[in-house]
CSV table of C-alpha atoms in Angstrom, one decimal:
chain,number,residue,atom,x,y,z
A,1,UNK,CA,111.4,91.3,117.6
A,2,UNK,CA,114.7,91.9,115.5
A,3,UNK,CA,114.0,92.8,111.9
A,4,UNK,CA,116.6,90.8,109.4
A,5,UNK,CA,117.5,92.7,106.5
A,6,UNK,CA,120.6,91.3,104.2
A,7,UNK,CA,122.9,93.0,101.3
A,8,UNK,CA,122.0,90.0,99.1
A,9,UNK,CA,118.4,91.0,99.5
A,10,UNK,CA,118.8,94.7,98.6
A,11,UNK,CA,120.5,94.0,95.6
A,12,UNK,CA,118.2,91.4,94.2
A,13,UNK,CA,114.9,93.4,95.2
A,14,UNK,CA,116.0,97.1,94.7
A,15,UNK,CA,113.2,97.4,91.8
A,16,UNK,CA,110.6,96.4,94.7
A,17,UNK,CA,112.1,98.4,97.4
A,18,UNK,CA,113.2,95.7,99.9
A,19,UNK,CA,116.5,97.3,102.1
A,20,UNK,CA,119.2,96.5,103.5
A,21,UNK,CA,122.2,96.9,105.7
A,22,UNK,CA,122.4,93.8,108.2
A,23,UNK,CA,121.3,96.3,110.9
A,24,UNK,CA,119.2,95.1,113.5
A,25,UNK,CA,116.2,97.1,113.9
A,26,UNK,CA,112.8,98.1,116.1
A,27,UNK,CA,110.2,95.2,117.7
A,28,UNK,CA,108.1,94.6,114.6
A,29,UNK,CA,104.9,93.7,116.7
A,30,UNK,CA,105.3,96.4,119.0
A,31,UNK,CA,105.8,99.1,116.5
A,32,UNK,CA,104.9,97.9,113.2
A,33,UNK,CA,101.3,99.6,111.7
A,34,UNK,CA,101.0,96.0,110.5
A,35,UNK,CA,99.8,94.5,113.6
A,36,UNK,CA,96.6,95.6,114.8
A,37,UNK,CA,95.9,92.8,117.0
A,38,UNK,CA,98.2,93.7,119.7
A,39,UNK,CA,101.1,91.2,120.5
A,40,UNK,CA,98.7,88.2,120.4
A,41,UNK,CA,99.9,85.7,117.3
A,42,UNK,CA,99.7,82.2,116.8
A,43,UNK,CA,103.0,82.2,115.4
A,44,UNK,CA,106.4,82.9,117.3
A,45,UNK,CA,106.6,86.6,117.2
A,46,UNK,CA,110.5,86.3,117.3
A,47,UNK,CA,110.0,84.1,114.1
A,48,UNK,CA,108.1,86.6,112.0
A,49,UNK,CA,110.2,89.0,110.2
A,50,UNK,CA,109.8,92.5,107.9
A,51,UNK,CA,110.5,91.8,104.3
A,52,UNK,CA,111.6,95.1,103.3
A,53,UNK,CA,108.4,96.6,101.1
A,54,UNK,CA,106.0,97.7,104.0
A,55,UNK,CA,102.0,97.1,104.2
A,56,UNK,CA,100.7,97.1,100.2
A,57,UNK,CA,104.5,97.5,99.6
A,58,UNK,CA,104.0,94.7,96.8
A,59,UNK,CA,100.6,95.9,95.3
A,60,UNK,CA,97.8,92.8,95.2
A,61,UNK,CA,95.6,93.1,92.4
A,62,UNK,CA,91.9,92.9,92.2
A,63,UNK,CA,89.5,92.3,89.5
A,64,UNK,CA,92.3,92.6,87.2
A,65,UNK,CA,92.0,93.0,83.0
A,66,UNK,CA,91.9,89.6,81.5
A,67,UNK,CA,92.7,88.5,77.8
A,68,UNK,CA,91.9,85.7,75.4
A,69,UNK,CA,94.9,83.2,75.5
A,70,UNK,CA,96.0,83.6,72.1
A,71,UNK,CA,96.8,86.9,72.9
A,72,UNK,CA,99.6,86.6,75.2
A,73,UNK,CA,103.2,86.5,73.9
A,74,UNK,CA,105.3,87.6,77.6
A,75,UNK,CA,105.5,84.1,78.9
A,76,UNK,CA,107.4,81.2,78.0
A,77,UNK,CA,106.5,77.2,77.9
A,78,UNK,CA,108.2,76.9,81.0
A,79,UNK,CA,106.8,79.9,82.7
A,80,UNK,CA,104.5,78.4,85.6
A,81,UNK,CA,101.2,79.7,86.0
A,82,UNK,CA,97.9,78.7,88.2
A,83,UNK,CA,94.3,77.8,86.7
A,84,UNK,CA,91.5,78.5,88.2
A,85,UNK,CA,88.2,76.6,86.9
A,86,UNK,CA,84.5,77.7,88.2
A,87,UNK,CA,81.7,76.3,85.6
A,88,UNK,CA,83.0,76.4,82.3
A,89,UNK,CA,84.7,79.9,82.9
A,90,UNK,CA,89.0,79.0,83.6
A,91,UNK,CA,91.3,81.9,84.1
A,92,UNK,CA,95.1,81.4,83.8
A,93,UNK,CA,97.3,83.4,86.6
A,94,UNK,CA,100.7,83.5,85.3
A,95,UNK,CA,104.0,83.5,88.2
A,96,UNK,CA,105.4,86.1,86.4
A,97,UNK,CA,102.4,88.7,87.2
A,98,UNK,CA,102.6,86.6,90.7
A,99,UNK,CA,106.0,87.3,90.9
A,100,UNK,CA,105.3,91.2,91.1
A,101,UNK,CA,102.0,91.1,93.2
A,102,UNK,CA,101.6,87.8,95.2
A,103,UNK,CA,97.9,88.2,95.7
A,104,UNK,CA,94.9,89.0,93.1
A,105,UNK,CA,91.3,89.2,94.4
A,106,UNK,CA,89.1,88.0,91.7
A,107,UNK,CA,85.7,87.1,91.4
A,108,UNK,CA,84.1,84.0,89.0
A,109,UNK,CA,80.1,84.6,88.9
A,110,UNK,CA,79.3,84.8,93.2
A,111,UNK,CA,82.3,83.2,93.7
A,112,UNK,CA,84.9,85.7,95.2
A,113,UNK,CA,88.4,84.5,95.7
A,114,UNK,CA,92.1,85.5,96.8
A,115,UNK,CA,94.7,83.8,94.6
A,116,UNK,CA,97.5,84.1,97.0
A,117,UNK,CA,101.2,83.3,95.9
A,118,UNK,CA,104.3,83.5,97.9
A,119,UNK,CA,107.6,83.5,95.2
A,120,UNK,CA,109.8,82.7,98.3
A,121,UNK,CA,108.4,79.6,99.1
A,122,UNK,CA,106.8,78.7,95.5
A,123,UNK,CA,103.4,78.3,97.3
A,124,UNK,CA,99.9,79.3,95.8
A,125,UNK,CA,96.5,78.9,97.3
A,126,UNK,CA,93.3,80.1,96.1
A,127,UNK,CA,91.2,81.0,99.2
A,128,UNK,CA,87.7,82.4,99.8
A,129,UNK,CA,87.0,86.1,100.3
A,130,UNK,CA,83.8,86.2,102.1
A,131,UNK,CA,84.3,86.6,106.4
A,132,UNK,CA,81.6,86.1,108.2
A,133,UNK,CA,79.3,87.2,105.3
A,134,UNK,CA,81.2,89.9,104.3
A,135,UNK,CA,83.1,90.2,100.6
A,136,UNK,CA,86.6,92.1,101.9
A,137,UNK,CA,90.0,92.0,99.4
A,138,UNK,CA,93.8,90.9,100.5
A,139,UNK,CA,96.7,92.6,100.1
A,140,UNK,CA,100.7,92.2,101.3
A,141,UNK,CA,101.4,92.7,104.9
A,142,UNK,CA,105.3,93.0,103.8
A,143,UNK,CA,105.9,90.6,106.8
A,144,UNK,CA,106.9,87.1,106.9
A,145,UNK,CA,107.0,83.8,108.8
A,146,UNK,CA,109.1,80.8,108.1
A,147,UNK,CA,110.2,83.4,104.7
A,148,UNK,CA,106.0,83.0,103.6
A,149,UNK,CA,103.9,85.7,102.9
A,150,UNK,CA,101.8,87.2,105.4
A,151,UNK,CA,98.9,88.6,104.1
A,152,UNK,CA,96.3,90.9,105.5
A,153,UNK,CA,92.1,90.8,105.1
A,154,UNK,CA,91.2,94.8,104.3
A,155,UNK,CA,87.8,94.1,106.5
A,156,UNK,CA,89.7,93.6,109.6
A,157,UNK,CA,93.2,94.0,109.2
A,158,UNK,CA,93.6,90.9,110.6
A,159,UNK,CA,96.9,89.0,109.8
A,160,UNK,CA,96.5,85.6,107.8
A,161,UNK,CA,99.8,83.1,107.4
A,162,UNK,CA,99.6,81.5,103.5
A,163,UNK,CA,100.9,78.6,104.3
A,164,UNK,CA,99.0,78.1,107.6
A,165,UNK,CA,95.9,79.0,105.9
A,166,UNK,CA,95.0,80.8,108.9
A,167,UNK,CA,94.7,84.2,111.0
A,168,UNK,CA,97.2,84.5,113.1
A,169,UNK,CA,96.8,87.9,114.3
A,170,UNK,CA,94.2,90.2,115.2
A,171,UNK,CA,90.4,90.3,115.1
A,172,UNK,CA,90.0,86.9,113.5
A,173,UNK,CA,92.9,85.4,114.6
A,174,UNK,CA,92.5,81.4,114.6
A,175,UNK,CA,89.9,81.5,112.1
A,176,UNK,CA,91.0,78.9,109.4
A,177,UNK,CA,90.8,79.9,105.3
A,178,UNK,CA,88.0,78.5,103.3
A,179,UNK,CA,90.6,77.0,100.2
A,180,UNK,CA,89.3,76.4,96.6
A,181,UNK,CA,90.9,74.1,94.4
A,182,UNK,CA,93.7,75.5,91.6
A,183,UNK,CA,96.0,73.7,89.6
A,184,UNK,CA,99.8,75.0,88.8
A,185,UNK,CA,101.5,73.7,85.9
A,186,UNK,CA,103.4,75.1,82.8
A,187,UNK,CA,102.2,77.7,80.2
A,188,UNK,CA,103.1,75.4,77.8
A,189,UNK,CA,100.2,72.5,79.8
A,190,UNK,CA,98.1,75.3,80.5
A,191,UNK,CA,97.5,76.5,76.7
A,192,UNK,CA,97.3,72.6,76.0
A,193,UNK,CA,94.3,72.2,78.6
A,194,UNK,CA,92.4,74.6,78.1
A,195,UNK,CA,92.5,76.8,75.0
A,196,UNK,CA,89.6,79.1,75.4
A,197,UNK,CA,90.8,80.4,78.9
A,198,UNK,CA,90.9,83.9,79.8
A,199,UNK,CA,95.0,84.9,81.0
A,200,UNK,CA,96.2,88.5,83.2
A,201,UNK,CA,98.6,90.3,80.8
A,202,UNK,CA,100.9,92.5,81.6
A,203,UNK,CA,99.0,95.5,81.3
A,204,UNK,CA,97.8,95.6,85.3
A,205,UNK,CA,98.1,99.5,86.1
A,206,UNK,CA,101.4,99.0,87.4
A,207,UNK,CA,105.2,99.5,85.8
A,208,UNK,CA,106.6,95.9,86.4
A,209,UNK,CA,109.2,94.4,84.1
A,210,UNK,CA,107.6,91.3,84.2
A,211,UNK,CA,109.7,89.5,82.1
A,212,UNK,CA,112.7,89.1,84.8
A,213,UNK,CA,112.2,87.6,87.3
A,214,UNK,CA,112.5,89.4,90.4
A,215,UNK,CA,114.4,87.3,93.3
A,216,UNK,CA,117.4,86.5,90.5
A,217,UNK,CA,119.1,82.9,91.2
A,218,UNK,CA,116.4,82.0,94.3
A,219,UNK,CA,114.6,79.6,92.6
A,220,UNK,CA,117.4,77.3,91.5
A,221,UNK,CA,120.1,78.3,93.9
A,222,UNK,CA,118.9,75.3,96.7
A,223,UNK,CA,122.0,76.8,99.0
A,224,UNK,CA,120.0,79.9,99.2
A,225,UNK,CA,117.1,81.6,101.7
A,226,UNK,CA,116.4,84.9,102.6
A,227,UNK,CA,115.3,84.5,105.9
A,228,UNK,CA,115.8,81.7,108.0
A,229,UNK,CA,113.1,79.1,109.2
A,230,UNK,CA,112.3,76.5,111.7
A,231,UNK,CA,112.5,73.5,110.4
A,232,UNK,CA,115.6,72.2,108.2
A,233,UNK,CA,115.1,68.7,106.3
A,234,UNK,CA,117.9,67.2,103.5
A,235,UNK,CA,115.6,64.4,102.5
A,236,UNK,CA,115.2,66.9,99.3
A,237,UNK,CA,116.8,69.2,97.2
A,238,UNK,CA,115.2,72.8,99.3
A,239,UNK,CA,113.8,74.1,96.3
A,240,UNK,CA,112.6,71.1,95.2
A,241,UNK,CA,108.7,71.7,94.1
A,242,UNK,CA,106.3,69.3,96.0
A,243,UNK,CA,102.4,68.6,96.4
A,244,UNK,CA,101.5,68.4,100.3
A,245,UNK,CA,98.3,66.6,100.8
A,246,UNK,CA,96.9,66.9,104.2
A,247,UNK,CA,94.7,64.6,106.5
A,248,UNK,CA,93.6,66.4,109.4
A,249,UNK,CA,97.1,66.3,111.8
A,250,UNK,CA,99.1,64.1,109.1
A,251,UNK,CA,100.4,65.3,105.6
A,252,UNK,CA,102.0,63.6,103.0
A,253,UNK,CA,104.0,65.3,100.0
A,254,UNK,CA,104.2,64.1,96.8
A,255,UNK,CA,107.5,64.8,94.3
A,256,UNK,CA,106.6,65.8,90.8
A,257,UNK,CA,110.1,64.3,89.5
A,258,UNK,CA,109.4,61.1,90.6
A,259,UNK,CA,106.4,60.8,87.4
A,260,UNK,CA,108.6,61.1,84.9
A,261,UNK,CA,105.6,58.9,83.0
A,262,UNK,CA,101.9,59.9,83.7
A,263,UNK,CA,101.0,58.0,86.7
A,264,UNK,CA,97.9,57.0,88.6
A,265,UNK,CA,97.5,54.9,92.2
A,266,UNK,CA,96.1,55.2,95.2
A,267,UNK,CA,97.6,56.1,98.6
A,268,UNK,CA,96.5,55.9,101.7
A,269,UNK,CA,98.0,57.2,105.1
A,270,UNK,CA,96.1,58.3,108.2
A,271,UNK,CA,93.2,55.6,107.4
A,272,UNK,CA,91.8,57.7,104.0
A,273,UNK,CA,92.7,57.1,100.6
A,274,UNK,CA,93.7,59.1,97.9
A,275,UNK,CA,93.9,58.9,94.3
A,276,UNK,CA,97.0,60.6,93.0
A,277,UNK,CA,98.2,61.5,89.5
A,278,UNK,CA,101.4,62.8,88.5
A,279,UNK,CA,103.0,63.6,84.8
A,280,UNK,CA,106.3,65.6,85.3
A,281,UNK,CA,106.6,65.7,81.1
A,282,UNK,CA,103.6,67.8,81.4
A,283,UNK,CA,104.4,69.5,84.9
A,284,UNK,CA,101.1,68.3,86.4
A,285,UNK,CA,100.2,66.9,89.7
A,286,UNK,CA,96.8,66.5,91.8
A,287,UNK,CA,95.2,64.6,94.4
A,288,UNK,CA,91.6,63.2,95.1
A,289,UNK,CA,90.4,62.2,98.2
A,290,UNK,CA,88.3,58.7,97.5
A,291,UNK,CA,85.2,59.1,99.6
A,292,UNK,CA,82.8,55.7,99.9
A,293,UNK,CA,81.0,56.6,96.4
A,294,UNK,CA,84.6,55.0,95.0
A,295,UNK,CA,85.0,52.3,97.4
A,296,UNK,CA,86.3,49.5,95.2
A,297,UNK,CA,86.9,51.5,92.1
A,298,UNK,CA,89.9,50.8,89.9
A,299,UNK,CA,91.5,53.5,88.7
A,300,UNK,CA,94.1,54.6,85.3
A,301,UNK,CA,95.7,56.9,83.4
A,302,UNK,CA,92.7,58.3,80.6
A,303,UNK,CA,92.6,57.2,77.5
A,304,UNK,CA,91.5,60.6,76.8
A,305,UNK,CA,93.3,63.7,76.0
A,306,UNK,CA,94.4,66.5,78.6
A,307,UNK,CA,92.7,68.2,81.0
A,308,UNK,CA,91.3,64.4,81.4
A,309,UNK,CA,93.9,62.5,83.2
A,310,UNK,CA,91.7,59.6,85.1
A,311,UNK,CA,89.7,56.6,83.9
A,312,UNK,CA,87.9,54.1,86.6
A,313,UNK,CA,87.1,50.6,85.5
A,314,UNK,CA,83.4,51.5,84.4
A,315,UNK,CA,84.7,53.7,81.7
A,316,UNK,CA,84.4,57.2,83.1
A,317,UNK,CA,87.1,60.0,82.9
A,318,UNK,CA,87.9,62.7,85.2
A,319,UNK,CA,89.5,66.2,84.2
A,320,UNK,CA,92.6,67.6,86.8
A,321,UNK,CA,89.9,69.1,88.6
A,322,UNK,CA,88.2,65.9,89.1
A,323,UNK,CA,84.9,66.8,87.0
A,324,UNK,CA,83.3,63.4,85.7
A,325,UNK,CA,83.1,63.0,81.8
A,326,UNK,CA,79.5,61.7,82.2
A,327,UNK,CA,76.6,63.8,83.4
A,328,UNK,CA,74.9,62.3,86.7
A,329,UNK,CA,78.2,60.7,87.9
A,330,UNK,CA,80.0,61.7,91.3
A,331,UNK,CA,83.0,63.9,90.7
A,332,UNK,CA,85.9,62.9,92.5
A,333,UNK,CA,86.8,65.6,94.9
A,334,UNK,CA,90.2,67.4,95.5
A,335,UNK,CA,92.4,66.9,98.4
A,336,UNK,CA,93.3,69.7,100.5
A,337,UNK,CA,96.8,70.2,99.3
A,338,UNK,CA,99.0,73.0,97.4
A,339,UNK,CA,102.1,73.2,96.0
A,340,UNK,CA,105.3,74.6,97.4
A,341,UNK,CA,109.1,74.2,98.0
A,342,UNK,CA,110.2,71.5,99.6
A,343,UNK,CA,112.0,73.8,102.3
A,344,UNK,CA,108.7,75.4,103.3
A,345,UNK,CA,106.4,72.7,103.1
A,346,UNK,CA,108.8,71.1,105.5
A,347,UNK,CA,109.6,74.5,107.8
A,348,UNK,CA,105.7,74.2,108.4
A,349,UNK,CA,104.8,70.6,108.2
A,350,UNK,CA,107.7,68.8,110.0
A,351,UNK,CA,107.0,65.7,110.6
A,352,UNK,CA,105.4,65.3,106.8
A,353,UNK,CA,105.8,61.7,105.4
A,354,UNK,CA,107.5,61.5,102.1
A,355,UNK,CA,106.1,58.9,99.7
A,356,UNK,CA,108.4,56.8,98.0
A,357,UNK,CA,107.9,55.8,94.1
């Protein structure tokens, strides 16, 4: 397999150590220390490409130093972060620190989880860290597919696709992530929601100027990828941030700009209904999937102030992560669904319906 490597990319990664020369280089799965599972992948081999750093090139965190949220003063209102909520304990995982590390093992009480986050495709998913009864840590693989992150489980050194949510290489290859619900919105939303949260500051162990951003113009250049993909689809801007909602085969994504007031309704596609809500003013966006405890139900924006966005005709509000206001009520439950760029989301879901406000 031909390793890509581009002048653009050296001189916007040089801090991180990603190369380049436009030189066409070794088979990555047959020589690569990266692939212990031999040349058997799920994915195209030809399609999966080095990024430059090497294996734990990019540095994952674990169990990182966390601070009260008053105390934090390197982000900005618009700086994105992710929430994580177990109980009445919510962390706050800011891009920026993302940015620099794109995985942080972290454990809530018994629950142990990878927060994984690719900057290239905008994507973050929380997923479980316990294989086959075992606790085991992530870290970088430094390769890519469809220009995603690649990460690798330190208890096999088995290669897992982010977006895919799945091994695609080595001793657990097909084995499908357990996911856990997050929520990605503003810093600005997130100090709004939840005010007693618990944020990762900059002090992490490792020398990052985390105050620039490290891909320069990426995010808002919708011209520009690093590596190429498989899939190409104009209906959207390729940058454009979406929430991709899946029902088994079919998926469905969901355009934050098209809220531009706080919405609530229910969609259906593939026979199941969902309850969505969407508030671009407040950079927010979720999913539900209505089981038969809500068959019926009527549902509208809250009443209440954030993190309660929902209110069903019997006068009970739900929070983003869909935890009831009234004790002894069913919670709704989250879709499986994350967001990303439009460009990815569509490199890996290509035939995903696009709803129309």
């Amino acid at each position: 397999m031909k390793i890509y490597k581009s002048i653009f990319l050296m001189l916007l990664m040089v801090s991180v150590f990603i190369g380049c020369d436009n030189v066409e280089d070794s088979n990555i799965v047959e020589n690569n220390q990266n692939n212990p599972g031999g040349n058997d992948w799920l994915i195209p081999s030809t399609e999966i490409f080095d990024g430059g750093p090497g294996k734990d090139g990019i540095p994952a965190l674990t169990n990182p130093k966390l601070t009260d949220i008053n105390s934090i003063s390197y982000l900005d209102d618009n700086d994105l972060v992710i929430i994580v909520k177990e109980g009445e304990e919510v962390r706050v995982y800011p891009h920026p620190i993302l940015d620099w590390h794109e995985i942080i093992n972290d454990n809530i009480g018994d629950k142990s989880f990878a927060l994984t986050y690719c900057p290239l495709t905008g994507s973050g998913i929380s997923w479980d860290r316990i294989i086959n009864g075992v606790e085991t840590t992530f870290g970088v693989s430094g390769l890519l597919y469809n220009t995603n992150l690649i990460a690798y489980d330190r208890l096999t050194n088995s290669n897992w696709s982010q977006m895919k949510m799945q091994s695609v290489n080595g001793k657990l290859i097909s084995t499908v992530t357990k996911t856990y619900p997050i929520i990605e919105t503003s810093w600005l939303t997130a100090k709004t929601l939840y005010q007693n949260s618990r944020v990762v500051p900059t002090s992490t162990g490792h020398s990052r100027n985390y105050g620039r951003y490290p891909y320069g113009n990426y995010r808002t250049n919708h011209s520009s990828l690093i590596f190429p993909v498989n899939n190409t689809d104009n209906r959207l801007n390729a940058k454009e941030r979406v929430l991709g909602v899946f029902n088994n085969s079919l998926h469905k994504a969901y355009r934050i700009l098209d809220f531009q007031e706080p919405s609530v309704f229910i969609d259906e596609f593939g026979g199941t209904r969902f309850l969505v809500y969407g508030d671009n003013k407040n950079n927010l966006i979720t999913a539900f999937e209505l089981n038969n405890l809500f068959l019926g139900k009527t549902f509208k924006k809250s009443s209440l102030s954030l993190p309660f966005i929902i209110e069903d005709d019997s006068g009970n509000h739900y929070d983003i992560f869909g935890k009831s206001s009234e004790t002894g009520k069913p919670d709704l439950v989250t879709a499986k669904s994350f967001i990303a760029y439009w460009f990815a989301w569509a490199a890996f879901y290509p035939n995903t319906e696009l709803y129309k406000n």
